[in-house]
mmCIF file of C-alpha atoms in Angstrom:
data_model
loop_
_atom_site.group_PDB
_atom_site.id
_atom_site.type_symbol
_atom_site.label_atom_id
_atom_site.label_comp_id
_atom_site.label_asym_id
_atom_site.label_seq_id
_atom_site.Cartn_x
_atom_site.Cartn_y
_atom_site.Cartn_z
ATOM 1 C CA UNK A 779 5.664 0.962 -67.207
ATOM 2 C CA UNK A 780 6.630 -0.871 -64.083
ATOM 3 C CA UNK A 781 8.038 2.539 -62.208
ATOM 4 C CA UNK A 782 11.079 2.226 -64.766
ATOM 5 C CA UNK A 783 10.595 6.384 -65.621
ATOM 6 C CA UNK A 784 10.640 7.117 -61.690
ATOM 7 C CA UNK A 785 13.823 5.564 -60.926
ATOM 8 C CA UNK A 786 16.739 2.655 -62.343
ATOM 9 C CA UNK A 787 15.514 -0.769 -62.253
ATOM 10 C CA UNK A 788 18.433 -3.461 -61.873
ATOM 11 C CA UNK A 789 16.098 -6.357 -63.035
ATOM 12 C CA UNK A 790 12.824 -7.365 -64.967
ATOM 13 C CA UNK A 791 11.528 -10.524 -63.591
ATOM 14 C CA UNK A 792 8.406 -11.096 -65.862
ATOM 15 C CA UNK A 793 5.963 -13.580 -66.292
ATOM 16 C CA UNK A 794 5.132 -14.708 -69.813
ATOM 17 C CA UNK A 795 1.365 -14.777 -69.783
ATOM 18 C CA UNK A 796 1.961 -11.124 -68.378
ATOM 19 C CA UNK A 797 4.293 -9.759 -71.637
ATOM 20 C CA UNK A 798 1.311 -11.036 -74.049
ATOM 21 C CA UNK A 799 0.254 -10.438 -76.933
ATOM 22 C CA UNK A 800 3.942 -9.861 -77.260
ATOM 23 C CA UNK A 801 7.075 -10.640 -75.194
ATOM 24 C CA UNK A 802 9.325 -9.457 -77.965
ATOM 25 C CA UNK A 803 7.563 -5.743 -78.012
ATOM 26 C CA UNK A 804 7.944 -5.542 -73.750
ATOM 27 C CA UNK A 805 11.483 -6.309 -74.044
ATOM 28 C CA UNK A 806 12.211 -3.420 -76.510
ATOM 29 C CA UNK A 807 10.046 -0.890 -74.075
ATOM 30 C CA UNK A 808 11.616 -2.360 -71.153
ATOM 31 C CA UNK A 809 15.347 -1.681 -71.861
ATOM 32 C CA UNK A 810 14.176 1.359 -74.328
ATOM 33 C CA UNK A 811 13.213 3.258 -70.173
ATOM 34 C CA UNK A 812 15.636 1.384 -69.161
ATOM 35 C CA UNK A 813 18.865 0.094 -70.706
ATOM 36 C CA UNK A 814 21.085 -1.514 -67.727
ATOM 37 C CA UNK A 815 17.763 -3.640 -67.058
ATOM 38 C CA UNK A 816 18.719 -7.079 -66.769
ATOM 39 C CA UNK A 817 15.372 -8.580 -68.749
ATOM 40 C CA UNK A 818 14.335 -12.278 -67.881
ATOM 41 C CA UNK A 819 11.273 -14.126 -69.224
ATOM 42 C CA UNK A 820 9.551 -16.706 -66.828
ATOM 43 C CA UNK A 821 7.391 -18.786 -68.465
ATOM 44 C CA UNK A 822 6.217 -21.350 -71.218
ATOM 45 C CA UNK A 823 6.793 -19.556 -74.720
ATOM 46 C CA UNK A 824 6.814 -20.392 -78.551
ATOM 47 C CA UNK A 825 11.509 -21.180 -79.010
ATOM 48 C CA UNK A 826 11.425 -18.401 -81.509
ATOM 49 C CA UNK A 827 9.295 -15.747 -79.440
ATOM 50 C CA UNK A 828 11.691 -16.748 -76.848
ATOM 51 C CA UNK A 829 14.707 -16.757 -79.257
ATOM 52 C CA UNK A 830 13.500 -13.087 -80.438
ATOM 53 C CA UNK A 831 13.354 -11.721 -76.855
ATOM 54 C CA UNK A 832 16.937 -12.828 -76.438
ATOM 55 C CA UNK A 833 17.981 -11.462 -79.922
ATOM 56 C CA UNK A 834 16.454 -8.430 -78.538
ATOM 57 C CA UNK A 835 18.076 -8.028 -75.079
ATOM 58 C CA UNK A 836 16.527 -10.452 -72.722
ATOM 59 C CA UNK A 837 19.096 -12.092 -70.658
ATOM 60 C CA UNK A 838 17.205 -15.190 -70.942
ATOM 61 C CA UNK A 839 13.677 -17.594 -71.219
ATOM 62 C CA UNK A 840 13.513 -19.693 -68.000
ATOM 63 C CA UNK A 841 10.380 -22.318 -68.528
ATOM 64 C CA UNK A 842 8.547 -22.230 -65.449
ATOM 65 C CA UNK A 843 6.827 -25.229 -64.417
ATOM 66 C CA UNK A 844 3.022 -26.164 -62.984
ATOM 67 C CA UNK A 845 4.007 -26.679 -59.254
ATOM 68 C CA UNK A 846 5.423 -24.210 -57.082
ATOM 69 C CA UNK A 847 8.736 -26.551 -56.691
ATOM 70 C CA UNK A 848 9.163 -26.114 -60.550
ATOM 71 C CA UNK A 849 8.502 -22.195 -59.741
ATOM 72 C CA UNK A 850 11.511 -22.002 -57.318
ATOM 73 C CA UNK A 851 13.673 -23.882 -59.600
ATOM 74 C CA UNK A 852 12.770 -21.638 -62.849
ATOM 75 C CA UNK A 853 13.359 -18.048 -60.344
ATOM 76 C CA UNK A 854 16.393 -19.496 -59.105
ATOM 77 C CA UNK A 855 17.679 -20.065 -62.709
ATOM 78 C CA UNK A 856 16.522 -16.892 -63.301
ATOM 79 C CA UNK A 857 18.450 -15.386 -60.737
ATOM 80 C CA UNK A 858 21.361 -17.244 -61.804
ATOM 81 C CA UNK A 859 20.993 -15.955 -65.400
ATOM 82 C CA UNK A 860 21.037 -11.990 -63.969
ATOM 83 C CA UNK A 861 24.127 -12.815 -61.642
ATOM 84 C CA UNK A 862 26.539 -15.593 -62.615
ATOM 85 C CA UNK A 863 29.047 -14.958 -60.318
ATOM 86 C CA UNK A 864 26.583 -15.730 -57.646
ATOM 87 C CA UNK A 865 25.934 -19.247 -56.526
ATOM 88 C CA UNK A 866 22.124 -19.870 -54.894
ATOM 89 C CA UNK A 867 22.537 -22.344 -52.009
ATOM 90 C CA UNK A 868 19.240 -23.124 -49.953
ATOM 91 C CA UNK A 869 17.716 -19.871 -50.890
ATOM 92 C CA UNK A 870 20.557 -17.365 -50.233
ATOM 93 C CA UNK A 871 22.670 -16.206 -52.925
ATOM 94 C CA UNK A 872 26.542 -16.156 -51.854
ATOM 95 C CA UNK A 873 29.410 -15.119 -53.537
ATOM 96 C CA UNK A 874 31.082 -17.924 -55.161
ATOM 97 C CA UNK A 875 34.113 -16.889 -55.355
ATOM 98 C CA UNK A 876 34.620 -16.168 -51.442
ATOM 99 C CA UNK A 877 34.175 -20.044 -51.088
ATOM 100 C CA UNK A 878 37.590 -21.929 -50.858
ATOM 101 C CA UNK A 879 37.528 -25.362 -53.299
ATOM 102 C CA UNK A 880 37.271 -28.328 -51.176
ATOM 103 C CA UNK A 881 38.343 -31.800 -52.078
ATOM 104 C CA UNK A 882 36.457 -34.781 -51.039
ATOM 105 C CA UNK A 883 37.643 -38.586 -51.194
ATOM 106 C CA UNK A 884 39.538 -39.242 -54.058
ATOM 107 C CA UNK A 885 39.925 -35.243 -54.860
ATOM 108 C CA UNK A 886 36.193 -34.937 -56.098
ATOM 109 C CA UNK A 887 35.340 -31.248 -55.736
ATOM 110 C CA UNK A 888 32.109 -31.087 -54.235
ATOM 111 C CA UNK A 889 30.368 -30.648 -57.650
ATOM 112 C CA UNK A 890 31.804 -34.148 -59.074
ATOM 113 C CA UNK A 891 30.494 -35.198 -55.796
ATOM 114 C CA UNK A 892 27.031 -33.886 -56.044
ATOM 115 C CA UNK A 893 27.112 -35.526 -59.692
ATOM 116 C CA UNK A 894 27.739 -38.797 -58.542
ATOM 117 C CA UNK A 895 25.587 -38.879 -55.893
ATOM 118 C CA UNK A 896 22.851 -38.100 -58.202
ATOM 119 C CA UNK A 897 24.132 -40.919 -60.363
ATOM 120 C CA UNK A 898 23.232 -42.754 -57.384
ATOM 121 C CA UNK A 899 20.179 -42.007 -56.634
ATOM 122 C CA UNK A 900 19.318 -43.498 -60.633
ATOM 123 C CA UNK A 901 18.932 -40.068 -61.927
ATOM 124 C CA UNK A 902 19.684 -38.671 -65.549
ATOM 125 C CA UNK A 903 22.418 -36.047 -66.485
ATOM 126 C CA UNK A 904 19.370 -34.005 -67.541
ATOM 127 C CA UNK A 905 17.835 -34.783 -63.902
ATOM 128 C CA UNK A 906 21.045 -33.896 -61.831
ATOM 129 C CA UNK A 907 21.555 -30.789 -64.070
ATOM 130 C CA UNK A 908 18.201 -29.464 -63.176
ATOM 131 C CA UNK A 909 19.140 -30.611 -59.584
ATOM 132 C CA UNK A 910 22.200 -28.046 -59.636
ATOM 133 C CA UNK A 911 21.103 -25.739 -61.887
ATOM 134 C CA UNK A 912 23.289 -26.796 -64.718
ATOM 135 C CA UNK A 913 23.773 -27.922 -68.473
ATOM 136 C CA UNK A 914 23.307 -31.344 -69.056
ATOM 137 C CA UNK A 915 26.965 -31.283 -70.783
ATOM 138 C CA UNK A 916 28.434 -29.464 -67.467
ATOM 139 C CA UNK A 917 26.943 -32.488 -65.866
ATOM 140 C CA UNK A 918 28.834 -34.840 -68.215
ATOM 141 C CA UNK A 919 31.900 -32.857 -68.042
ATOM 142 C CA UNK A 920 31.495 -33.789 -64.279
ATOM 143 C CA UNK A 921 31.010 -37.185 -64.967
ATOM 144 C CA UNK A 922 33.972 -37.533 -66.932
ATOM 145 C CA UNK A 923 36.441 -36.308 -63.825
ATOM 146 C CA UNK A 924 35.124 -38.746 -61.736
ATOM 147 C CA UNK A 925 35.005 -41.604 -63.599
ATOM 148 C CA UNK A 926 39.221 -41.007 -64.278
ATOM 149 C CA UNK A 927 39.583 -40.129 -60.757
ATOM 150 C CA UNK A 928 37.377 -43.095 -59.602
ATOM 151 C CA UNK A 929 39.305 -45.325 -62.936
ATOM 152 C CA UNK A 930 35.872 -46.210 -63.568
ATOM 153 C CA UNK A 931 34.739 -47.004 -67.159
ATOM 154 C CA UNK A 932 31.037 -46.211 -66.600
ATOM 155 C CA UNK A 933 28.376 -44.455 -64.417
ATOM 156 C CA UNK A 934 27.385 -48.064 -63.202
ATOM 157 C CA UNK A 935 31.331 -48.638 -62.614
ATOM 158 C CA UNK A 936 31.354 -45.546 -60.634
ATOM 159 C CA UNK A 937 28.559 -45.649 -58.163
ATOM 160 C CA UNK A 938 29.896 -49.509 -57.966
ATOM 161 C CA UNK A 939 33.153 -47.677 -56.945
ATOM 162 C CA UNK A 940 31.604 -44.488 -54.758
ATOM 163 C CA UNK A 941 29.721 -47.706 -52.722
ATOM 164 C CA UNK A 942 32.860 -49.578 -52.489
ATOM 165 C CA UNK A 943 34.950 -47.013 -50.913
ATOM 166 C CA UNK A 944 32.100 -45.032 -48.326
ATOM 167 C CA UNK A 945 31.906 -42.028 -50.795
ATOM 168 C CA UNK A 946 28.162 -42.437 -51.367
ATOM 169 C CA UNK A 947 25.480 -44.543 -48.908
#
C-alpha cells in the first residue's frame, strides 16, 4: 500500500473518493505499516465517517472544494493540520516562529490587521477565516483586539475608524 512497507512515510495526503468504500478501514492500514504517518483526508465525507477517521488516527478531514482555488485552500489546510508550527505564506511554508511580531498603527499585529481589512472588504468572520486559514472564533478573538485598540464598539465602528486614520484604503 502506497510504498509504506519499502520505506517511512512522513505523510498521507489522500483523497476521499480514493479511501472508498471505506476511509475509516485505510486509516487503520495506513498507520497499522506505518505508525508516525501523519494521515489527512481531502475531500467531501459523511461528519461521522470523517469523525471515525479522526477517532481512529487521522490528523484531520479537510473538505475540498469544486474549483482548483478551493483545492489549494483545502491542501494548504491540510498542510497546516500535519505541521502547525509552520505558517504557509504565498505557497512556501516558513517557520513561524523565526518571524519577529510586528506592530502596525495603533499596535495591530499584522493578523488583527489582516482581520480588519477583511472586515473591509464586507466579508464574514467565516469568510476572513477561510481567507487566513483560521477558526471563525480565532477570527473573532481578532476582532475583539482591535475593536479595544481602535475603542470601537462595532465592526462598522472599526472600519469607520481603520478609514479615518489611513489604516485601511
Amino acid at each position: 500500500m502506497l510504498g509504506l512497507r519499502s520505506r517511512q512515510v512522513d505523510v498521507v495526503l489522500a483523497d476521499v473518493s480514493l479511501t472508498r468504500p471505506d476511509p475509516v478501514q485505510f486509516t487503520r492500514a495506513v498507520l497499522a505499516k506505518s505508525p508516525k504517518t501523519a494521515v489527512v483526508l481531502v475531500g467531501t465525507m459523511d461528519p461521522r465517517c470523517a469523525a471515525a477517521s479522526v477517532a481512529v488516527g487521522a490528523r484531520g478531514v479537510v473538505r475540498g472544494g469544486e474549483t482548483t482555488e478551493d483545492l489549494v485552500v483545502a491542501l494548504t489546510q491540510a498542510i497546516m493540520l500535519v505541521c502547525p508550527r509552520r505558517r504557509v505564506v504565498a505557497g512556501a511554508a516558513t517557520n513561524a516562529s523565526a518571524l519577529p511580531r510586528q506592530r502596525g498603527p495603533r499596535g495591530l499585529t499584522e493578523r488583527e490587521l489582516q482581520v480588519l481589512r477583511g472586515m473591509s472588504e464586507g466579508k464574514s468572520n467565516a469568510e476572513i477565516g477561510r481567507d487566513l486559514f483560521v477558526s471563525e472564533d480565532t477570527v473573532k478573538t481578532h476582532a475583539r483586539r482591535l475593536f479595544r485598540k481602535l475603542g470601537a464598539r462595532d465592526r462598522a465602528h472599526a472600519v469607520a475608524e481603520a478609514f479615518r486614520g489611513g489604516i485601511v484604503q
